PDB file of C-alpha atoms in Angstrom:
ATOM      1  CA  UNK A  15       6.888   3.558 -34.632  1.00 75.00           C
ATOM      2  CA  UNK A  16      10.626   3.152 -34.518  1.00 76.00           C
ATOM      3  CA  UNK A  17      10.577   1.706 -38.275  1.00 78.00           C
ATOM      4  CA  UNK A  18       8.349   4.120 -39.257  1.00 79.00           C
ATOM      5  CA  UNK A  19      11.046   7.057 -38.283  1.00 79.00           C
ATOM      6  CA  UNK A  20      13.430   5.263 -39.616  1.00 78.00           C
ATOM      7  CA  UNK A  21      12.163   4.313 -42.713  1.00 83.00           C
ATOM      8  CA  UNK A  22       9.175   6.938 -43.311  1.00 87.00           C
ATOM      9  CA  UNK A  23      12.036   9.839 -45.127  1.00 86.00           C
ATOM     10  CA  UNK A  24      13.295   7.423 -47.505  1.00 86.00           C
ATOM     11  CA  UNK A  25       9.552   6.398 -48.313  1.00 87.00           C
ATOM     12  CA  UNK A  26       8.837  10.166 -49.225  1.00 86.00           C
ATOM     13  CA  UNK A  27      11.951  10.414 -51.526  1.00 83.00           C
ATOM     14  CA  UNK A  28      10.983   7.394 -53.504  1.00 86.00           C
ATOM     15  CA  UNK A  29       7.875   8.679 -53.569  1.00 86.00           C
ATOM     16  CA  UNK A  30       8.441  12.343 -54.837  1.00 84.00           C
ATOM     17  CA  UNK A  31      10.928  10.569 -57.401  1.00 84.00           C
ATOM     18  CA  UNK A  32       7.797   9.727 -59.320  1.00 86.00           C
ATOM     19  CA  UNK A  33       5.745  13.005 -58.582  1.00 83.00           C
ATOM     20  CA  UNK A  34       5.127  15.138 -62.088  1.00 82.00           C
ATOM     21  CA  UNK A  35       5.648  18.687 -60.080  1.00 77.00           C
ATOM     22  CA  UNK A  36       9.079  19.865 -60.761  1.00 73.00           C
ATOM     23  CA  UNK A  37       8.687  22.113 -57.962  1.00 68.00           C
ATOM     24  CA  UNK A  38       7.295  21.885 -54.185  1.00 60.00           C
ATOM     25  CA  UNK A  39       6.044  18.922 -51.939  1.00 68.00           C
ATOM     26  CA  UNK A  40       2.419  18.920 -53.635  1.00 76.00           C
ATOM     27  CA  UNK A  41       1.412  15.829 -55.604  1.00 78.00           C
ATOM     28  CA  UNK A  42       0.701  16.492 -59.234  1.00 79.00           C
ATOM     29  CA  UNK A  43       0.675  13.075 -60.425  1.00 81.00           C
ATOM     30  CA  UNK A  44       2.317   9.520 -61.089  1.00 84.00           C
ATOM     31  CA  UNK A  45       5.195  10.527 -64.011  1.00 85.00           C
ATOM     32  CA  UNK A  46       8.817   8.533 -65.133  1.00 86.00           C
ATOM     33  CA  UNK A  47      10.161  11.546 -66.535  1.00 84.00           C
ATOM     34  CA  UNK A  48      12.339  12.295 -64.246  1.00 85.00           C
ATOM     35  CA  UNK A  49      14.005   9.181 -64.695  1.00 87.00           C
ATOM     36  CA  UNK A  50      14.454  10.008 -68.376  1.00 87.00           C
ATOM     37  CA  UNK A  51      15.943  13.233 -67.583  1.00 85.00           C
ATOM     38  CA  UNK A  52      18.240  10.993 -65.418  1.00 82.00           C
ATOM     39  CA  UNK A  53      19.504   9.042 -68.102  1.00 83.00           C
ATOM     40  CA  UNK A  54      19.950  11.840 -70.166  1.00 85.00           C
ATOM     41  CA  UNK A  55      22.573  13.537 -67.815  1.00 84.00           C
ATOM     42  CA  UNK A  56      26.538  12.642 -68.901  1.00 86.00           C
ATOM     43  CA  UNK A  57      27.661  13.686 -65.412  1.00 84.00           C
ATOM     44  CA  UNK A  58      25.080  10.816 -63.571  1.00 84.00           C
ATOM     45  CA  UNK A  59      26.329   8.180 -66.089  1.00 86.00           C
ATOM     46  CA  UNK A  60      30.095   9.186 -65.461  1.00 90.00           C
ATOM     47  CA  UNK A  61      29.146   8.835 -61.539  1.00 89.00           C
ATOM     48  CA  UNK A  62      27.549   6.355 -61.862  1.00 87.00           C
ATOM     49  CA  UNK A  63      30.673   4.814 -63.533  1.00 90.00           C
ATOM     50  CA  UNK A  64      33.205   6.368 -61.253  1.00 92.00           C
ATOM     51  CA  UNK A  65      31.360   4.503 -58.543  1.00 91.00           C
ATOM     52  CA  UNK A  66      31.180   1.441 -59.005  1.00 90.00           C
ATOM     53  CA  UNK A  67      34.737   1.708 -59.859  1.00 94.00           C
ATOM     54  CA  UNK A  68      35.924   2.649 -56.685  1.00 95.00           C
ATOM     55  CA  UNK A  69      33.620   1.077 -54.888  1.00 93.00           C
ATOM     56  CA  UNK A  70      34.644  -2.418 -56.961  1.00 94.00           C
ATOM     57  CA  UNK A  71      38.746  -1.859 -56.622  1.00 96.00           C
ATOM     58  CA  UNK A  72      38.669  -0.186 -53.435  1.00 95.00           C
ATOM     59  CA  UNK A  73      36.471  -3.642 -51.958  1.00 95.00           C
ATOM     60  CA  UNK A  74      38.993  -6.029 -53.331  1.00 96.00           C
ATOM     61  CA  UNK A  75      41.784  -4.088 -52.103  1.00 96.00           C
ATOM     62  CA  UNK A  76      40.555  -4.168 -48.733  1.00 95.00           C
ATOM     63  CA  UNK A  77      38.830  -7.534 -48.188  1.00 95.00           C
ATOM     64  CA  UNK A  78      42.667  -9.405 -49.380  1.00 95.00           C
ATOM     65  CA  UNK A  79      44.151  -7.288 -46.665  1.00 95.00           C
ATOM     66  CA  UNK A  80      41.362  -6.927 -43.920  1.00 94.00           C
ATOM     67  CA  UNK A  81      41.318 -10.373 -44.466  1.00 93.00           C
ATOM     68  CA  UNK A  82      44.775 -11.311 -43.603  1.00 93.00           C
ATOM     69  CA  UNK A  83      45.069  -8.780 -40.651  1.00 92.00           C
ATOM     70  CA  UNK A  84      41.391 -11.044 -39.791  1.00 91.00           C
ATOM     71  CA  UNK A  85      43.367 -13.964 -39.566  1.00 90.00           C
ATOM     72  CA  UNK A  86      46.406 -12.779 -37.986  1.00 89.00           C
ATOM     73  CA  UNK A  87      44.959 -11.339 -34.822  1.00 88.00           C
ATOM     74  CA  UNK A  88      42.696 -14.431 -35.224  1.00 86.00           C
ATOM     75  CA  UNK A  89      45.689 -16.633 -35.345  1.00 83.00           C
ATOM     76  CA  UNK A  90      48.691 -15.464 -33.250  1.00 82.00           C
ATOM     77  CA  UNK A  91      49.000 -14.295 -30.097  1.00 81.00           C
ATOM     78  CA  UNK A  92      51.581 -11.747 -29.420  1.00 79.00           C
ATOM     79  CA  UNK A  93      52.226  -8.551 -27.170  1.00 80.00           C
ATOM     80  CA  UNK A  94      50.487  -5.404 -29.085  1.00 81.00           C
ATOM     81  CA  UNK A  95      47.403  -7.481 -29.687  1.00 81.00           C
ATOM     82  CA  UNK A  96      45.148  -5.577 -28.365  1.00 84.00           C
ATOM     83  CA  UNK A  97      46.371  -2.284 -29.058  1.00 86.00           C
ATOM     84  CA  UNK A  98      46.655  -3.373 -32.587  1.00 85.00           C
ATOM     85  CA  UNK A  99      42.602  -4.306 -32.309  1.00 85.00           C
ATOM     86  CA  UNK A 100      42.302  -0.772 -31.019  1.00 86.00           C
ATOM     87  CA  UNK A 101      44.178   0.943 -33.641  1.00 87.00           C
ATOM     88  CA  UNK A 102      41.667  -1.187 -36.209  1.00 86.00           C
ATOM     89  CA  UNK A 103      38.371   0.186 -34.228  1.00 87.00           C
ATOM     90  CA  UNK A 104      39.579   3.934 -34.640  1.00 86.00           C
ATOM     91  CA  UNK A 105      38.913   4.624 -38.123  1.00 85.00           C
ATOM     92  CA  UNK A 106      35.053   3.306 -37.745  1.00 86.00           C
ATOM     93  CA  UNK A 107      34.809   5.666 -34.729  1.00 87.00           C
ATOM     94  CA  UNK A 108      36.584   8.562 -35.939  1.00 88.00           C
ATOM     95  CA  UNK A 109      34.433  11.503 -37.432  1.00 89.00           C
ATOM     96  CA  UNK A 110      34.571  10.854 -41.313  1.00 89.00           C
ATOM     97  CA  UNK A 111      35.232  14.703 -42.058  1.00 91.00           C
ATOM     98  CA  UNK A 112      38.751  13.817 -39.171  1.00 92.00           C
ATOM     99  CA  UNK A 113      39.818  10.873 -41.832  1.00 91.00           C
ATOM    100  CA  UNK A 114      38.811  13.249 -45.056  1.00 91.00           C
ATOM    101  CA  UNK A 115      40.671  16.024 -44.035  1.00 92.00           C
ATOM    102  CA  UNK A 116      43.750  14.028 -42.622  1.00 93.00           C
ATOM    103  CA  UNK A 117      44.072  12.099 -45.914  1.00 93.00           C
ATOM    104  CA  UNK A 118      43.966  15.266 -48.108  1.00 91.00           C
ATOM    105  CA  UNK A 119      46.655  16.449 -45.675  1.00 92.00           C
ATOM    106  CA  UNK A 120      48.545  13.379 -46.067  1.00 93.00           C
ATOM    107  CA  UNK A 121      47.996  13.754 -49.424  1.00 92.00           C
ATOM    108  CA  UNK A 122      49.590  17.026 -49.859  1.00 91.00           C
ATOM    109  CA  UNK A 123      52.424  15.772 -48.193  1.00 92.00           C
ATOM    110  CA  UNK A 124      53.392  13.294 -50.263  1.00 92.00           C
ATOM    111  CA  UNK A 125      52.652  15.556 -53.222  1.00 90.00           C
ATOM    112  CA  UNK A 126      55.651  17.987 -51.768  1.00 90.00           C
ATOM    113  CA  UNK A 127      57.514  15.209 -51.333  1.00 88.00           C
ATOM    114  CA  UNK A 128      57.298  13.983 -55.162  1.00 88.00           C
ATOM    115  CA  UNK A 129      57.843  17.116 -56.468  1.00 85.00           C
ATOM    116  CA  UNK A 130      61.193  17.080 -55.259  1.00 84.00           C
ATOM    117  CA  UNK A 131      61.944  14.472 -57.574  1.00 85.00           C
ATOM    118  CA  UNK A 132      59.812  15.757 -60.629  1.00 82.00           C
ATOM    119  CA  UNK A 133      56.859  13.599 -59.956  1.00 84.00           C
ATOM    120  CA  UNK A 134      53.010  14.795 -59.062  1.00 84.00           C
ATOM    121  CA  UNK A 135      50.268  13.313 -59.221  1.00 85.00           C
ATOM    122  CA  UNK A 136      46.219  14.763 -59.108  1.00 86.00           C
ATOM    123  CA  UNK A 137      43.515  13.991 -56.636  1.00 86.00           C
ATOM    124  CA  UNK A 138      41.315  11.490 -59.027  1.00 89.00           C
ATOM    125  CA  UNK A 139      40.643   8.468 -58.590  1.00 92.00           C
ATOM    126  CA  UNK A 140      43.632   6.702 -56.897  1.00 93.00           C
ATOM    127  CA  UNK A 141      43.279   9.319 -54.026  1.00 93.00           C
ATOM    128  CA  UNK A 142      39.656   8.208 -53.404  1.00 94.00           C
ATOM    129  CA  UNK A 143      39.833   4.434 -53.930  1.00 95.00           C
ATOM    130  CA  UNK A 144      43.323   4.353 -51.406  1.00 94.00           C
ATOM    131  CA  UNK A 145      41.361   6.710 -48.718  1.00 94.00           C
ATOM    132  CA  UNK A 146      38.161   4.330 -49.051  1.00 95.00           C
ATOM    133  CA  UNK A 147      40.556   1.182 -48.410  1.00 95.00           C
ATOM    134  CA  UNK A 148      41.776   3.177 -45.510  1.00 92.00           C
ATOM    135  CA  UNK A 149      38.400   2.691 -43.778  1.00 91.00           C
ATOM    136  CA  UNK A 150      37.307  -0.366 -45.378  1.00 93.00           C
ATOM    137  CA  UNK A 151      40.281  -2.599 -43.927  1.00 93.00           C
ATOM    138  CA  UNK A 152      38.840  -2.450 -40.360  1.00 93.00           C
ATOM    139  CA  UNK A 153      35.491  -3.157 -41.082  1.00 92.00           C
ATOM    140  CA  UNK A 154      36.565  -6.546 -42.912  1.00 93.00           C
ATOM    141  CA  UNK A 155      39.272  -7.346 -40.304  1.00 93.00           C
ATOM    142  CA  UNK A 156      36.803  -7.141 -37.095  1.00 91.00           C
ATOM    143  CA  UNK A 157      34.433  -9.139 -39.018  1.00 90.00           C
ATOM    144  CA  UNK A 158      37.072 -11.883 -40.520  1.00 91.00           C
ATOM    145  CA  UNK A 159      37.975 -12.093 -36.716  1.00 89.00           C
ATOM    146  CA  UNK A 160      34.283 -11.930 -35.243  1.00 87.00           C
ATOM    147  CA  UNK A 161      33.344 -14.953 -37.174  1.00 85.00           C
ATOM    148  CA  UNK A 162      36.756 -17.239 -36.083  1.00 85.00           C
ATOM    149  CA  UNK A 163      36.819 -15.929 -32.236  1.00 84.00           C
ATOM    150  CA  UNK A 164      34.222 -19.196 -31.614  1.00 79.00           C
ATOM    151  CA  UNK A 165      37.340 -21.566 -32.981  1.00 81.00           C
ATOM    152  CA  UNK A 166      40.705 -22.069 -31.691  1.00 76.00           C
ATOM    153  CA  UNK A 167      43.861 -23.082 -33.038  1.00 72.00           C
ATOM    154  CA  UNK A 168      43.511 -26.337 -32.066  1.00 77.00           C
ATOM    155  CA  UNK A 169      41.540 -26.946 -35.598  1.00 78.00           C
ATOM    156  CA  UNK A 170      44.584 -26.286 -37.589  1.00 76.00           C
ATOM    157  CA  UNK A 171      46.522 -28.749 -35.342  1.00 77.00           C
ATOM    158  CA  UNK A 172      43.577 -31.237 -35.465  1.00 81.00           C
ATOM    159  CA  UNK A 173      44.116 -30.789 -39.389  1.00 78.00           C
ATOM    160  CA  UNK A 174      47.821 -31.166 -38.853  1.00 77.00           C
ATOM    161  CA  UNK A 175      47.527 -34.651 -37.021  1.00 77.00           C
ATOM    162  CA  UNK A 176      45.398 -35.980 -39.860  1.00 78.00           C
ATOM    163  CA  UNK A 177      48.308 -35.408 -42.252  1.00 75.00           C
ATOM    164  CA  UNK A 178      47.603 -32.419 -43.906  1.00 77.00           C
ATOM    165  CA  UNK A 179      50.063 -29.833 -44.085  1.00 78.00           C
ATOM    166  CA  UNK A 180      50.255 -25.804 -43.621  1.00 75.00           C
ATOM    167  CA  UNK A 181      48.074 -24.784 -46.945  1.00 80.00           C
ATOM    168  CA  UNK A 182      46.166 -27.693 -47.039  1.00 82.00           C
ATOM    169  CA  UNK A 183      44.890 -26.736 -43.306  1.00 82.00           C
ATOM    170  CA  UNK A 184      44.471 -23.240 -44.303  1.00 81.00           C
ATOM    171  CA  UNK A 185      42.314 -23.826 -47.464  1.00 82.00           C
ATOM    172  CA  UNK A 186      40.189 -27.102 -46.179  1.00 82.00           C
ATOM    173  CA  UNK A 187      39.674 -25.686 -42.557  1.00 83.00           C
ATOM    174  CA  UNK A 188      40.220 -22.110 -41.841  1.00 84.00           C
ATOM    175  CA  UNK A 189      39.361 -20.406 -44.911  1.00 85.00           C
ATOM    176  CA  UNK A 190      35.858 -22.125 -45.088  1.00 86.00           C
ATOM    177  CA  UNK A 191      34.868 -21.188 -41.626  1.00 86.00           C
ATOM    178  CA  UNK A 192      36.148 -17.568 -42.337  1.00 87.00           C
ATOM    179  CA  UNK A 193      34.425 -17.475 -45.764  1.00 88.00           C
ATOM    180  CA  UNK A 194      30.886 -16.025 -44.176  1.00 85.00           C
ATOM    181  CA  UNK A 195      32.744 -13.200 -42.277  1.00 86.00           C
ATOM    182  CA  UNK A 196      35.095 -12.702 -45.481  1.00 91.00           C
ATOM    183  CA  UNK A 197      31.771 -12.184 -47.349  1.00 88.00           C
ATOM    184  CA  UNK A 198      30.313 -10.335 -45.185  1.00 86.00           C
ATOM    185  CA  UNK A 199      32.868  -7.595 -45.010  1.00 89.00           C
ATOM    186  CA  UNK A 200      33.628  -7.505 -48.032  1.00 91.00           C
ATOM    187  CA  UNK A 201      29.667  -6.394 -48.681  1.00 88.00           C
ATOM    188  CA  UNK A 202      29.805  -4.106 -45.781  1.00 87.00           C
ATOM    189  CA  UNK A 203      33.140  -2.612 -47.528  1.00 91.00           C
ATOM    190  CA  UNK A 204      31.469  -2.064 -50.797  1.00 89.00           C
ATOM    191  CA  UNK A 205      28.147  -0.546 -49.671  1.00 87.00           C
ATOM    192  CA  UNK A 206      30.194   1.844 -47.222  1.00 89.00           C
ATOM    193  CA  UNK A 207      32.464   3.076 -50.000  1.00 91.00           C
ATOM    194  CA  UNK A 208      29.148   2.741 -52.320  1.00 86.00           C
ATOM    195  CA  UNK A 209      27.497   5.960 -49.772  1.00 84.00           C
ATOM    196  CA  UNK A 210      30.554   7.449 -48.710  1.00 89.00           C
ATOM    197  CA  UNK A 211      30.045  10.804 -49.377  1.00 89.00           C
ATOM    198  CA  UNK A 212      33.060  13.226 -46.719  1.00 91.00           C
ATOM    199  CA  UNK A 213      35.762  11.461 -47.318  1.00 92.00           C
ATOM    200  CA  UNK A 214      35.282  11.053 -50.748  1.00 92.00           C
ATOM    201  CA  UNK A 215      34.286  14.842 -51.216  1.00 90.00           C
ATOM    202  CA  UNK A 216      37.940  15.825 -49.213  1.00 91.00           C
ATOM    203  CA  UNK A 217      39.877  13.250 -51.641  1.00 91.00           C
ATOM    204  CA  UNK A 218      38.638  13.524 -55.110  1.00 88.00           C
ATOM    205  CA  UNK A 219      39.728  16.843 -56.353  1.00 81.00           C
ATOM    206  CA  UNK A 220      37.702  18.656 -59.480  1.00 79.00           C
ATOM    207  CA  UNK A 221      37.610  16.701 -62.025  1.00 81.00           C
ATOM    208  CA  UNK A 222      36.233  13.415 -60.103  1.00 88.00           C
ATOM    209  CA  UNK A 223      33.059  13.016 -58.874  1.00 88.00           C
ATOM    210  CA  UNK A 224      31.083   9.450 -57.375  1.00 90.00           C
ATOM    211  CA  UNK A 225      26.901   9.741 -56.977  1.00 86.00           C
ATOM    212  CA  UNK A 226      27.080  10.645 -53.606  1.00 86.00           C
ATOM    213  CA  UNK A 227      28.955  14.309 -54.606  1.00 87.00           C
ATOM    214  CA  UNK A 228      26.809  14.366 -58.015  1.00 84.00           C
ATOM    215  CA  UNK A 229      23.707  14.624 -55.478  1.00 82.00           C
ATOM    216  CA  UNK A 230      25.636  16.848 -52.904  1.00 83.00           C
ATOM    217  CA  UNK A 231      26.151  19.415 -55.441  1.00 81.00           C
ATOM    218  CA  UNK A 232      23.087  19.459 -56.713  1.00 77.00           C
ATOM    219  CA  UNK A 233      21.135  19.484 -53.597  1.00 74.00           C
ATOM    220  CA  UNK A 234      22.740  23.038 -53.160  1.00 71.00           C
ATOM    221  CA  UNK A 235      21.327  24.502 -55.826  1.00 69.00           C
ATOM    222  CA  UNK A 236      17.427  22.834 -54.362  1.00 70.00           C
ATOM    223  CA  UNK A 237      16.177  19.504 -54.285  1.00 70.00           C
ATOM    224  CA  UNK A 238      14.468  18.673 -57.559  1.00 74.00           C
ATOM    225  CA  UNK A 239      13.021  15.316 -58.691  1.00 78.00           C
ATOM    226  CA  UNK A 240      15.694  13.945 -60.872  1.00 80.00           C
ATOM    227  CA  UNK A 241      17.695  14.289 -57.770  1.00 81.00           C
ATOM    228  CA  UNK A 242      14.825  12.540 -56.032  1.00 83.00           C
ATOM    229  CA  UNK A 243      15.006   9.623 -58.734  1.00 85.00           C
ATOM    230  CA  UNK A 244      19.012   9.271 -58.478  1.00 83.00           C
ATOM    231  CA  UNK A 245      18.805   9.027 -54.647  1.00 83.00           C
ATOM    232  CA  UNK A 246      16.031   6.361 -55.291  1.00 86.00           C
ATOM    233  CA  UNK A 247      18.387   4.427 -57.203  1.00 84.00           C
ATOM    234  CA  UNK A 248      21.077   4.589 -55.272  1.00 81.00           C
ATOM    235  CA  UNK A 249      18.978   3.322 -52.116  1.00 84.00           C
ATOM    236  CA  UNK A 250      17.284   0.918 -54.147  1.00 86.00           C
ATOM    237  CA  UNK A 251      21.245  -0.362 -55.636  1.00 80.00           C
ATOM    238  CA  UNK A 252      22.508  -0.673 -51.742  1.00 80.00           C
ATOM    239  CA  UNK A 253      19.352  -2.912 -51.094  1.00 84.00           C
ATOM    240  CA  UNK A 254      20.157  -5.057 -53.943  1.00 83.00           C
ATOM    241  CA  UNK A 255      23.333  -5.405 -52.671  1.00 77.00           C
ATOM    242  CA  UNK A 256      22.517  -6.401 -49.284  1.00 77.00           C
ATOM    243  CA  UNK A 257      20.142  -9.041 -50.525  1.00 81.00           C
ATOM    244  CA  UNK A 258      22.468 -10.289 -52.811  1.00 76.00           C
ATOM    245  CA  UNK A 259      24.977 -10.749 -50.093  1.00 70.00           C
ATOM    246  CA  UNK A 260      22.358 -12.521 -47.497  1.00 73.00           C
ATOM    247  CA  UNK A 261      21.432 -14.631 -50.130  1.00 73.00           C
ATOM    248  CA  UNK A 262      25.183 -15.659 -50.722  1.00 66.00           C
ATOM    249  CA  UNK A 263      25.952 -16.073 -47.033  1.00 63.00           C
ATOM    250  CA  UNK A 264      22.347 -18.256 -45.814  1.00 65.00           C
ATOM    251  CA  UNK A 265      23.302 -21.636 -46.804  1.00 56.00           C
ATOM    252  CA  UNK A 266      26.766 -20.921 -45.693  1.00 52.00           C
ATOM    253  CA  UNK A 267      25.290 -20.368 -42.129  1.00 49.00           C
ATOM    254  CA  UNK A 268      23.135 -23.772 -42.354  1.00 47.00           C
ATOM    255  CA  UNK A 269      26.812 -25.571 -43.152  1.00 48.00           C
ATOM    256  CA  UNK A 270      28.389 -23.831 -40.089  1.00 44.00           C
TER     257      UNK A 270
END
């Protein structure tokens, strides 16, 4: 019952993404079309391309430097530990339209500030790809440090007695062990900014638009079935995702 609630509204979108009616909930037949008419749309393909973009960049970005901050409260002990830790949970608990509309403030901001020395810039995609790395760093970070808080430094000094020195530790001992939880955040980073929708709809401006604001917009104007086939697609590309990313992280986990 609970996977049927949760699961039964996508089933009816992928569904209706193959129904021939243009209009309505009533079943007029098995059809592709709409798939076609998908294909045919510029604005899908440059969304489509716009996506993957930032969603590609915005990952890297934030799995070098979620990774790092991983390791570091991992690593070292020191004084603002914890409230550092905090500081890292706040952007997955904060609203998303809070971190949308404080980044197009902050935005602004340094806009005025630029123009003071002849220099602007547009909302595009910079703005987006920096705001999604803004949320993406904690995600990879807790996770980095979720999979080490089982080990203790006393591997790297283990490694140390055996002769091996600071990098050599680092890339034969930690790094391996961290590799699952690097992985893994770095596929919950890409499927996040892959659906984000509010922050990305504060940050991008006019002229740039991902999937998720392509189907916004059009929603709007009523829910028709090409919209029904590009929100298929777009479920279906997160699920390929996942599996890809279990598949690369299973015989990790036997080695572990």
């Amino acid at each position: 019952m609970v996977f049927a609630f949760l699961y039964l509204p996508i089933l009816v979108l992928i569904v209706f993404s193959f129904n021939d009616s243009r209009f309505g909930a009533t079943w007029e037949g098995f059809t592709l079309r709409w798939y076609g008419v998908l294909a045919a749309r510029s604005d899908v393909r440059e969304a489509l391309g716009n996506t993957l973009l930032v969603a590609l960049s915005s990952t890297v970005i934030s799995t070098v430097l979620g990774t790092l901050v991983g390791l570091g409260l991992w690593r070292y002990s020191f004084r603002f530990r914890t409230g550092l830790t905090f500081l890292l949970v706040l952007p997955i608990v904060i609203p998303d339209v809070v971190m949308g509309v404080s980044l197009l403030m902050f935005y602004a901001l340094v806009r005025s500030g630029l123009e003071l020395t002849g220099w602007t810039f547009d909302n595009g995609f910079w703005t987006v790809m920096l705001a999604h790395v803004t949320f993406q760093i904690s995600y990879v970070a807790l996770t980095v440090r979720s999979r080490l808080a089982g080990y203790g430094p006393e591997l790297e000094e283990a490694a140390r007695d055996l002769g091996a020195n600071g990098v050599q530790s680092f890339l034969r001992v930690i790094l391996p062990l961290a590799l699952p939880g690097v992985l893994a955040g770095a596929l919950l980073a890409f499927t996040l900014s892959l659906d984000d929708f509010v922050v990305t709809y504060f940050t991008s401006g006019s002229g740039f638009r991902t999937l998720p604001v392509v189907i916004y917009t059009s929603v709007r104007r009523g829910v028709t079935p090409d919209i029904n086939a590009l929100s298929t697609l777009l479920v279906l590309f997160t699920v390929v995702a996942i599996l890809v990313g279990n598949a690369i992280l299973r015989p990790r986990r036997g080695r572990a």
